[in-house]
PDB file of C-alpha atoms in Angstrom:
ATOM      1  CA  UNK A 211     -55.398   0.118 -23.836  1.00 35.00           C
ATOM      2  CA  UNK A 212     -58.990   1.438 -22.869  1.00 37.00           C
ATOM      3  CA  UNK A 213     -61.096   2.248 -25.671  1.00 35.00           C
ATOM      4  CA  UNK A 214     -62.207   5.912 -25.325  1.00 37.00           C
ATOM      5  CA  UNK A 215     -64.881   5.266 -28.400  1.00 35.00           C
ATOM      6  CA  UNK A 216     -67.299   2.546 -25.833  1.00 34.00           C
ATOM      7  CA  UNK A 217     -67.315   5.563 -23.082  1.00 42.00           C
ATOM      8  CA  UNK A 218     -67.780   9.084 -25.122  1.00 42.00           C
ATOM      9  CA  UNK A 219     -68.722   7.549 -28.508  1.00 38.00           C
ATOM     10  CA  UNK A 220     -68.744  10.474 -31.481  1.00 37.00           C
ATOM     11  CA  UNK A 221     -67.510  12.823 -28.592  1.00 41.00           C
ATOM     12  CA  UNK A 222     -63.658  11.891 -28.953  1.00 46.00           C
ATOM     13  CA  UNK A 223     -62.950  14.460 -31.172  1.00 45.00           C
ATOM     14  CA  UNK A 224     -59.136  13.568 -32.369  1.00 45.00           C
ATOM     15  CA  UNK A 225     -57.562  10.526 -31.075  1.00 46.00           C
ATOM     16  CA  UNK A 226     -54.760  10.396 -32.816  1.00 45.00           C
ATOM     17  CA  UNK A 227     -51.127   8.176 -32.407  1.00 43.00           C
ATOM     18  CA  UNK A 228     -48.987   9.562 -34.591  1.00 43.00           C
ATOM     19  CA  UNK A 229     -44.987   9.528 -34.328  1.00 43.00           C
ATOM     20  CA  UNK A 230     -45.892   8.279 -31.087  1.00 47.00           C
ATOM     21  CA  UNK A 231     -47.562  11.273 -29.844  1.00 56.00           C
ATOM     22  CA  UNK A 232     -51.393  10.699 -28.507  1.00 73.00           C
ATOM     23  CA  UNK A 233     -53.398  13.625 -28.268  1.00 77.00           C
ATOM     24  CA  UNK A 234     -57.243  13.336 -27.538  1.00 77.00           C
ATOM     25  CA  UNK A 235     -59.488  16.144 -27.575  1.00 75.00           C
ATOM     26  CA  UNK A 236     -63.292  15.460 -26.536  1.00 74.00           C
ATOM     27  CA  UNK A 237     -65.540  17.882 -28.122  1.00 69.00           C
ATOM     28  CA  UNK A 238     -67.807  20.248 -26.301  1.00 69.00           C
ATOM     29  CA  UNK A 239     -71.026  18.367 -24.658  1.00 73.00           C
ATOM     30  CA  UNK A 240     -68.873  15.796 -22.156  1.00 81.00           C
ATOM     31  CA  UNK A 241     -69.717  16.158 -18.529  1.00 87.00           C
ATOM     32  CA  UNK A 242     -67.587  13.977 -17.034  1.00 88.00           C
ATOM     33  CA  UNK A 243     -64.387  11.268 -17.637  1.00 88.00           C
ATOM     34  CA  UNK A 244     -65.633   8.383 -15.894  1.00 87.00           C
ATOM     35  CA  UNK A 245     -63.482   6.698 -13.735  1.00 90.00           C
ATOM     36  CA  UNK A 246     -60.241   5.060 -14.550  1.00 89.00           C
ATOM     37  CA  UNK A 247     -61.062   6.116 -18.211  1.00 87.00           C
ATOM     38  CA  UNK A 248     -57.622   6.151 -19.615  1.00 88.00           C
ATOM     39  CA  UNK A 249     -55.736   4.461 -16.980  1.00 89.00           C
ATOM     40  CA  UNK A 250     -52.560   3.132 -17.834  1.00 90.00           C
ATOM     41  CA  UNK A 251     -52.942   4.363 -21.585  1.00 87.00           C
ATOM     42  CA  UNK A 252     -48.988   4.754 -22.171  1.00 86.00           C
ATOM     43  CA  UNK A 253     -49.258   6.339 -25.591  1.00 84.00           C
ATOM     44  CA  UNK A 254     -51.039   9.388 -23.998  1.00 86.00           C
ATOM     45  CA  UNK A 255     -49.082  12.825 -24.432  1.00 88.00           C
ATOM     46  CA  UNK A 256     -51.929  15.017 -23.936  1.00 88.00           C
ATOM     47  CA  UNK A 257     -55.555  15.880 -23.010  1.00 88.00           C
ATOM     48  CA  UNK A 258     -58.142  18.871 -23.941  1.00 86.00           C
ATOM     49  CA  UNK A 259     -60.698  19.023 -22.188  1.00 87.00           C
ATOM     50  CA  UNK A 260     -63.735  21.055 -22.833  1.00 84.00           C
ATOM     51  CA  UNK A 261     -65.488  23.664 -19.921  1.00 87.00           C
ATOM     52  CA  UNK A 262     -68.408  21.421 -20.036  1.00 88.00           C
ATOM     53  CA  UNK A 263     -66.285  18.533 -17.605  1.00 90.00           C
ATOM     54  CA  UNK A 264     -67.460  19.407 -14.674  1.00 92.00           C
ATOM     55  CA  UNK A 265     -66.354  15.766 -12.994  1.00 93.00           C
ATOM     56  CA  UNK A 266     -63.163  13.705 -13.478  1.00 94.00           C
ATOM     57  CA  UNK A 267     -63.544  10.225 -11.358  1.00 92.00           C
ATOM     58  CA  UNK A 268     -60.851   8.829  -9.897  1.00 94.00           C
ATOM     59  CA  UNK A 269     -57.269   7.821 -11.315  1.00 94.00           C
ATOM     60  CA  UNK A 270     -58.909   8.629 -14.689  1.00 92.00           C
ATOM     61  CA  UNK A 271     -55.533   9.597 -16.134  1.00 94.00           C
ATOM     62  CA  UNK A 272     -53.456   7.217 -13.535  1.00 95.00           C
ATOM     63  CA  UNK A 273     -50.567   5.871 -14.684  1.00 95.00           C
ATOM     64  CA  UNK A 274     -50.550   7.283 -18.223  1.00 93.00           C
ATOM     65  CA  UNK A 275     -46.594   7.710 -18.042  1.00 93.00           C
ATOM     66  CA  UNK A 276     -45.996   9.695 -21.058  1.00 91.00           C
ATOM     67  CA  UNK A 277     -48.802  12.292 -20.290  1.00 93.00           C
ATOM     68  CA  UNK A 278     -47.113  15.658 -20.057  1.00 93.00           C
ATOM     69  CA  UNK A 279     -50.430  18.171 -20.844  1.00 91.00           C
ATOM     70  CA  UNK A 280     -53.531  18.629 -19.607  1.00 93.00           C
ATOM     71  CA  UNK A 281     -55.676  21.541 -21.150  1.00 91.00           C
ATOM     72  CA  UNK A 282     -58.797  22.710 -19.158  1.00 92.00           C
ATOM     73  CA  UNK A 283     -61.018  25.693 -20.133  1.00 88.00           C
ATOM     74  CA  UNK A 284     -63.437  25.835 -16.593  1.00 92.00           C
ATOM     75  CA  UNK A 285     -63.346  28.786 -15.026  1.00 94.00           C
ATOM     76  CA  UNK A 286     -64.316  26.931 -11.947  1.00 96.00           C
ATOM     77  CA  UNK A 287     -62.288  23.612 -11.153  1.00 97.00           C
ATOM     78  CA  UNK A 288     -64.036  20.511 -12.258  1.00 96.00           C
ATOM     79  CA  UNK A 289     -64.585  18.241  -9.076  1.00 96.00           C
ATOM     80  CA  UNK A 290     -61.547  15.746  -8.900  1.00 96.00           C
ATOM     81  CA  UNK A 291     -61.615  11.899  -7.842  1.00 95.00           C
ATOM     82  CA  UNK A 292     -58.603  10.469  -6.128  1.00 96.00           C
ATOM     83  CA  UNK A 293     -55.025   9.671  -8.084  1.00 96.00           C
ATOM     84  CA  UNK A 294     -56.599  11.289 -11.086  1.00 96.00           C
ATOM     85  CA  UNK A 295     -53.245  12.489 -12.168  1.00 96.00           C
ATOM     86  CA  UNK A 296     -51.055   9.969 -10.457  1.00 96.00           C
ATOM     87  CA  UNK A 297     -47.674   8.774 -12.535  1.00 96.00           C
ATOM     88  CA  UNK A 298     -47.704  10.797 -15.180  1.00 96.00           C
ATOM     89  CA  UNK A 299     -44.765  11.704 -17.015  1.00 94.00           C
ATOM     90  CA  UNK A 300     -41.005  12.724 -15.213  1.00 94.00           C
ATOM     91  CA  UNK A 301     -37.699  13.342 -16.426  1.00 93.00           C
ATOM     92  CA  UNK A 302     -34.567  13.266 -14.666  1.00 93.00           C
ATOM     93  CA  UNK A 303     -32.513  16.341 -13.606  1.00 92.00           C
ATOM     94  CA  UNK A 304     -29.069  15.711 -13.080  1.00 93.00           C
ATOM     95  CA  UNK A 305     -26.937  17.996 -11.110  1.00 93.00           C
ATOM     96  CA  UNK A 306     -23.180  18.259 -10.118  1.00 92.00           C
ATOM     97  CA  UNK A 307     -20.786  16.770 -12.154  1.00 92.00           C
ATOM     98  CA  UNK A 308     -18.768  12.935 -12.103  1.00 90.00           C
ATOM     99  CA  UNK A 309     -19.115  11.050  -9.064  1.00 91.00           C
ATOM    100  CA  UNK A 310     -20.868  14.018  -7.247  1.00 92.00           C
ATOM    101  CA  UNK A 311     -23.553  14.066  -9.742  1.00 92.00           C
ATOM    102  CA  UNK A 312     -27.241  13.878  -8.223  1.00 94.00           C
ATOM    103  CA  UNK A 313     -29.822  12.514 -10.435  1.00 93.00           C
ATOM    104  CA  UNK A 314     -33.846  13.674  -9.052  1.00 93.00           C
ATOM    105  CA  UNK A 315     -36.760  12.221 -10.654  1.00 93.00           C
ATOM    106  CA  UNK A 316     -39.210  15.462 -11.065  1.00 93.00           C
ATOM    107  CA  UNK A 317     -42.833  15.402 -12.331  1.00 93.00           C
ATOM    108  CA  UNK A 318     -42.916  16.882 -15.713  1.00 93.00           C
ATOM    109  CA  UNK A 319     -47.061  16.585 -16.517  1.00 95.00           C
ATOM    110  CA  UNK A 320     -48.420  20.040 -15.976  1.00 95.00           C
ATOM    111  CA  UNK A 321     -51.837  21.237 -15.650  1.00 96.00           C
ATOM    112  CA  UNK A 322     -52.883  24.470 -17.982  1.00 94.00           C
ATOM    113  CA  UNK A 323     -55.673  26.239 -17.090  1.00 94.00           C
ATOM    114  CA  UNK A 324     -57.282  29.793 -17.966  1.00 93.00           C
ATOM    115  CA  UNK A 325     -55.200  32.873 -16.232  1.00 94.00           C
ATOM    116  CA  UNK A 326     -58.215  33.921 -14.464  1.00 94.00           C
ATOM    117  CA  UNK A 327     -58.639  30.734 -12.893  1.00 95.00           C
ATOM    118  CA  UNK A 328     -54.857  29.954 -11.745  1.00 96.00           C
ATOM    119  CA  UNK A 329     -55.600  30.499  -8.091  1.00 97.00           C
ATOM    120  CA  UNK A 330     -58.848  28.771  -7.985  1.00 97.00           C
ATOM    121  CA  UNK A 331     -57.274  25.782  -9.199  1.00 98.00           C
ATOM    122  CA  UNK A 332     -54.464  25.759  -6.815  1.00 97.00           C
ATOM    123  CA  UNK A 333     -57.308  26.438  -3.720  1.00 97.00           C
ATOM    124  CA  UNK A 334     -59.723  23.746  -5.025  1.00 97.00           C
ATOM    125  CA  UNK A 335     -59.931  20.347  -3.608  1.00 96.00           C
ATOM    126  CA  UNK A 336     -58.201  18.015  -5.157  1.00 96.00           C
ATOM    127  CA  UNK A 337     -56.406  20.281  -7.320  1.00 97.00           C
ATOM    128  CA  UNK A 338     -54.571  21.585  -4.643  1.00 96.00           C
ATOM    129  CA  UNK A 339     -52.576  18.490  -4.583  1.00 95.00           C
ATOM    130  CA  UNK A 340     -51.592  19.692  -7.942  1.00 96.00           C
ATOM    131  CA  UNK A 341     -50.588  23.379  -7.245  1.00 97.00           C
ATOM    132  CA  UNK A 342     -46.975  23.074  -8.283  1.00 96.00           C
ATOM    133  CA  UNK A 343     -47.908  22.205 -11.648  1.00 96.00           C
ATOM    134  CA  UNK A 344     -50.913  24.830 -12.451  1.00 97.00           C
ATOM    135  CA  UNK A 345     -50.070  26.741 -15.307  1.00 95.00           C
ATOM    136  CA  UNK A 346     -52.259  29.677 -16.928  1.00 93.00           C
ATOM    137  CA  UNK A 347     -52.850  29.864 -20.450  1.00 90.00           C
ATOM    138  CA  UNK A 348     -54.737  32.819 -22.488  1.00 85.00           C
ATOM    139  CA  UNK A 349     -58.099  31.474 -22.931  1.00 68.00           C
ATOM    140  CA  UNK A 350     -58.237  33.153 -26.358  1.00 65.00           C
ATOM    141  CA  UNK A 351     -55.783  30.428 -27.741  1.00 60.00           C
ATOM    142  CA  UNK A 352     -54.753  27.319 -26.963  1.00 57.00           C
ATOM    143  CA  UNK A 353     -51.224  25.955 -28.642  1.00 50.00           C
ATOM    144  CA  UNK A 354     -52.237  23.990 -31.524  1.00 44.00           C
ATOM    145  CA  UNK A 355     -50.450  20.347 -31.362  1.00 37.00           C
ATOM    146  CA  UNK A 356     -49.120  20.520 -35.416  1.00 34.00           C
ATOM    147  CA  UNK A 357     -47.126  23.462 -35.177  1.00 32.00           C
ATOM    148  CA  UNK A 358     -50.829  26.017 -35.211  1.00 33.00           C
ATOM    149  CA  UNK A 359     -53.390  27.776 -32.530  1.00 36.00           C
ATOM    150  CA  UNK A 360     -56.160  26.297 -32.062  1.00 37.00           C
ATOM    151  CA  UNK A 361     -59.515  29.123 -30.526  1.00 33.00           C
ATOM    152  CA  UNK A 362     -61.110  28.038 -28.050  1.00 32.00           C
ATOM    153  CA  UNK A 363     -65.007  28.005 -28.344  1.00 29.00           C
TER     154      UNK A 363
END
């Protein structure tokens, strides 16, 4: 597993495996997630990023297979490297019934950004790639990950 601590130091806010959920929040003040950052970290559930990020390098969250949330507060899209959100977590959808029965392997990561900045997401580059799974949130709160609401700053 990469070790977030040598690339943001003090900045990983809450990195934190428990009941085999990871959750890391970086505290305001990061610019960027460098490149391949968190690649293949399996344990990964989900990311907060602050509005600060204004650069994510390439397949920085590639391949972390149980990541299903990424949190972003931008208004304006962060630019995006290549594969950045490449095999993150699915589930399988099964339709029909006995031999009939379909099974299709969907993507169930999903991107959360502020409602005001829903469309530019989906237009950006890079992000675009992404459009089916661009959610808004209400900037004013941002689901707390023990049950609570966190506030954004």
């Amino acid at each position: 597993a990469p070790s977030a601590s040598a690339d943001f130091g003090a900045a990983v806010v809450e990195n934190t495996y428990e009941q085999g959920l990871g959750v890391i929040e970086f505290a305001t003040g990061i610019t960027k997630v460098g490149e391949v950052a968190f690649q293949n970290l399996g344990t990964l559930v989900s990311v907060v990023l602050p509005a600060e990020v204004t650069e994510i390098g390439a397949a920085a969250f590639k391949d972390c297979s149980a990541l299903k949330s990424v949190y972003l507060s931008s208004l304006t899209p962060a630019t995006l490297g290549a594969e950045v959100f490449e095999g993150n977590a699915t589930e399988t959808v099964v339709e029909g019934e006995g031999e009939t029965a379909t099974e299709t392997t969907v993507v169930a990561r999903y991107i959360y950004v502020p409602n005001a900045a829903v469309a530019a997401y989906k237009a950006a580059e890079g992000w675009s790639a992404y459009a089916d799974y661009i959610k808004g949130y209400d900037q004013e709160t941002l689901p707390g990950f023990t049950g609570g609401e966190g506030v954004l700053e």
